[in-house]
PDB file of C-alpha atoms in Angstrom:
ATOM      1  CA  UNK A   1      14.179 -20.235   2.013  1.00  0.00           C
ATOM      2  CA  UNK A   2      13.999 -20.833   5.757  1.00  0.00           C
ATOM      3  CA  UNK A   3      11.498 -19.169   8.065  1.00  0.00           C
ATOM      4  CA  UNK A   4      14.241 -17.042   9.599  1.00  0.00           C
ATOM      5  CA  UNK A   5      15.296 -15.673   6.218  1.00  0.00           C
ATOM      6  CA  UNK A   6      11.688 -15.065   5.189  1.00  0.00           C
ATOM      7  CA  UNK A   7      11.072 -13.181   8.424  1.00  0.00           C
ATOM      8  CA  UNK A   8      14.193 -11.089   7.825  1.00  0.00           C
ATOM      9  CA  UNK A   9      13.160 -10.262   4.259  1.00  0.00           C
ATOM     10  CA  UNK A  10       9.629  -9.419   5.373  1.00  0.00           C
ATOM     11  CA  UNK A  11      11.013  -7.203   8.154  1.00  0.00           C
ATOM     12  CA  UNK A  12      13.216  -5.343   5.687  1.00  0.00           C
ATOM     13  CA  UNK A  13      10.308  -4.716   3.322  1.00  0.00           C
ATOM     14  CA  UNK A  14       8.143  -3.593   6.242  1.00  0.00           C
ATOM     15  CA  UNK A  15      10.827  -1.158   7.425  1.00  0.00           C
ATOM     16  CA  UNK A  16      11.154   0.333   3.935  1.00  0.00           C
ATOM     17  CA  UNK A  17       7.378   0.742   3.620  1.00  0.00           C
ATOM     18  CA  UNK A  18       7.112   2.357   7.063  1.00  0.00           C
ATOM     19  CA  UNK A  19       9.994   4.717   6.290  1.00  0.00           C
ATOM     20  CA  UNK A  20       8.393   5.619   2.977  1.00  0.00           C
ATOM     21  CA  UNK A  21       5.041   6.541   4.513  1.00  0.00           C
ATOM     22  CA  UNK A  22       6.098   8.047   7.857  1.00  0.00           C
ATOM     23  CA  UNK A  23       9.239   9.997   6.975  1.00  0.00           C
ATOM     24  CA  UNK A  24       9.948  12.516   4.236  1.00  0.00           C
ATOM     25  CA  UNK A  25      11.337   9.706   2.077  1.00  0.00           C
ATOM     26  CA  UNK A  26       8.234   9.940  -0.105  1.00  0.00           C
ATOM     27  CA  UNK A  27       9.050  13.615  -0.639  1.00  0.00           C
ATOM     28  CA  UNK A  28      12.646  12.781  -1.557  1.00  0.00           C
ATOM     29  CA  UNK A  29      11.359  10.592  -4.345  1.00  0.00           C
ATOM     30  CA  UNK A  30       9.115  13.358  -5.732  1.00  0.00           C
ATOM     31  CA  UNK A  31      10.180  16.160  -8.069  1.00  0.00           C
ATOM     32  CA  UNK A  32      10.809  19.391  -6.119  1.00  0.00           C
ATOM     33  CA  UNK A  33      11.511  17.852  -2.756  1.00  0.00           C
ATOM     34  CA  UNK A  34      14.905  19.325  -1.893  1.00  0.00           C
ATOM     35  CA  UNK A  35      13.503  22.612  -0.558  1.00  0.00           C
ATOM     36  CA  UNK A  36      10.827  20.866   1.493  1.00  0.00           C
ATOM     37  CA  UNK A  37      13.332  18.319   2.792  1.00  0.00           C
ATOM     38  CA  UNK A  38      15.750  21.083   3.742  1.00  0.00           C
ATOM     39  CA  UNK A  39      13.015  22.956   5.612  1.00  0.00           C
ATOM     40  CA  UNK A  40      11.877  19.782   7.379  1.00  0.00           C
ATOM     41  CA  UNK A  41      15.397  18.859   8.482  1.00  0.00           C
ATOM     42  CA  UNK A  42      16.203  22.389   9.626  1.00  0.00           C
ATOM     43  CA  UNK A  43      12.947  22.371  11.573  1.00  0.00           C
ATOM     44  CA  UNK A  44      14.351  19.555  13.703  1.00  0.00           C
ATOM     45  CA  UNK A  45      16.635  22.052  15.465  1.00  0.00           C
ATOM     46  CA  UNK A  46      19.617  20.544  17.268  1.00  0.00           C
ATOM     47  CA  UNK A  47      18.669  17.067  16.032  1.00  0.00           C
ATOM     48  CA  UNK A  48      18.977  18.116  12.378  1.00  0.00           C
ATOM     49  CA  UNK A  49      22.398  16.460  11.803  1.00  0.00           C
ATOM     50  CA  UNK A  50      21.177  13.200  13.331  1.00  0.00           C
ATOM     51  CA  UNK A  51      17.943  13.247  11.322  1.00  0.00           C
ATOM     52  CA  UNK A  52      19.890  14.024   8.152  1.00  0.00           C
ATOM     53  CA  UNK A  53      22.365  11.210   8.835  1.00  0.00           C
ATOM     54  CA  UNK A  54      19.546   8.714   9.425  1.00  0.00           C
ATOM     55  CA  UNK A  55      17.883   9.722   6.151  1.00  0.00           C
ATOM     56  CA  UNK A  56      21.198   9.408   4.328  1.00  0.00           C
ATOM     57  CA  UNK A  57      21.778   5.961   5.826  1.00  0.00           C
ATOM     58  CA  UNK A  58      18.323   4.797   4.725  1.00  0.00           C
ATOM     59  CA  UNK A  59      18.885   6.254   1.247  1.00  0.00           C
ATOM     60  CA  UNK A  60      22.200   4.398   1.019  1.00  0.00           C
ATOM     61  CA  UNK A  61      20.676   1.101   2.119  1.00  0.00           C
ATOM     62  CA  UNK A  62      17.811   1.270  -0.381  1.00  0.00           C
ATOM     63  CA  UNK A  63      20.163   2.428  -3.170  1.00  0.00           C
ATOM     64  CA  UNK A  64      18.804   5.920  -3.762  1.00  0.00           C
ATOM     65  CA  UNK A  65      21.191   8.252  -5.573  1.00  0.00           C
ATOM     66  CA  UNK A  66      23.002  10.312  -2.975  1.00  0.00           C
ATOM     67  CA  UNK A  67      24.136  13.284  -5.047  1.00  0.00           C
ATOM     68  CA  UNK A  68      21.178  15.503  -4.143  1.00  0.00           C
ATOM     69  CA  UNK A  69      21.421  14.566  -0.474  1.00  0.00           C
ATOM     70  CA  UNK A  70      25.165  15.174  -0.522  1.00  0.00           C
ATOM     71  CA  UNK A  71      24.713  18.642  -1.972  1.00  0.00           C
ATOM     72  CA  UNK A  72      21.980  19.304   0.563  1.00  0.00           C
ATOM     73  CA  UNK A  73      24.412  18.519   3.392  1.00  0.00           C
ATOM     74  CA  UNK A  74      26.814  21.133   2.073  1.00  0.00           C
ATOM     75  CA  UNK A  75      24.041  23.705   1.838  1.00  0.00           C
ATOM     76  CA  UNK A  76      22.662  22.998   5.295  1.00  0.00           C
ATOM     77  CA  UNK A  77      25.723  22.310   7.408  1.00  0.00           C
ATOM     78  CA  UNK A  78      28.540  23.976   5.476  1.00  0.00           C
ATOM     79  CA  UNK A  79      31.158  22.337   3.351  1.00  0.00           C
ATOM     80  CA  UNK A  80      33.334  20.880   6.132  1.00  0.00           C
ATOM     81  CA  UNK A  81      30.581  19.596   8.450  1.00  0.00           C
ATOM     82  CA  UNK A  82      28.492  18.496   5.487  1.00  0.00           C
ATOM     83  CA  UNK A  83      31.422  16.447   4.192  1.00  0.00           C
ATOM     84  CA  UNK A  84      31.999  14.858   7.606  1.00  0.00           C
ATOM     85  CA  UNK A  85      28.310  14.069   8.023  1.00  0.00           C
ATOM     86  CA  UNK A  86      28.010  12.555   4.534  1.00  0.00           C
ATOM     87  CA  UNK A  87      31.192  10.507   4.927  1.00  0.00           C
ATOM     88  CA  UNK A  88      30.065   9.030   8.243  1.00  0.00           C
ATOM     89  CA  UNK A  89      26.464   8.420   7.133  1.00  0.00           C
ATOM     90  CA  UNK A  90      27.502   6.876   3.807  1.00  0.00           C
ATOM     91  CA  UNK A  91      29.873   4.467   5.523  1.00  0.00           C
ATOM     92  CA  UNK A  92      27.302   3.469   8.129  1.00  0.00           C
ATOM     93  CA  UNK A  93      24.743   2.964   5.347  1.00  0.00           C
ATOM     94  CA  UNK A  94      27.180   0.812   3.401  1.00  0.00           C
ATOM     95  CA  UNK A  95      27.863  -1.325   6.465  1.00  0.00           C
ATOM     96  CA  UNK A  96      24.112  -1.691   7.079  1.00  0.00           C
ATOM     97  CA  UNK A  97      23.581  -2.737   3.446  1.00  0.00           C
ATOM     98  CA  UNK A  98      26.397  -5.266   3.760  1.00  0.00           C
ATOM     99  CA  UNK A  99      24.970  -6.735   6.949  1.00  0.00           C
ATOM    100  CA  UNK A 100      21.470  -6.907   5.480  1.00  0.00           C
ATOM    101  CA  UNK A 101      22.730  -8.654   2.367  1.00  0.00           C
ATOM    102  CA  UNK A 102      24.889 -11.012   4.382  1.00  0.00           C
ATOM    103  CA  UNK A 103      22.294 -12.143   6.885  1.00  0.00           C
ATOM    104  CA  UNK A 104      18.995 -11.773   5.016  1.00  0.00           C
ATOM    105  CA  UNK A 105      19.998 -13.079   1.596  1.00  0.00           C
ATOM    106  CA  UNK A 106      22.346 -15.830   2.757  1.00  0.00           C
TER     107      UNK A 106
END
């Protein structure tokens, strides 16, 4: 593996570790996290949809099951806006995963 690919893989692992320790991602992976996650996201005020979308993108990239996050979007933003937010975030996450796999693992 070349130095460039090793640096890319190391960067990806570092990003995942930082996201795990400095965002509520650790709480998502624990048992009763949905209520705490909902409260944390709603506490972000007007930035709540953006914060939610970023968390959904990260969850998509690192292959976390999205069903709980999808239901959370419907509860927090309503069925229509939750659907729009999930659809956009899931597609962006899929594109990010594709680009990571294409350029890091090539």
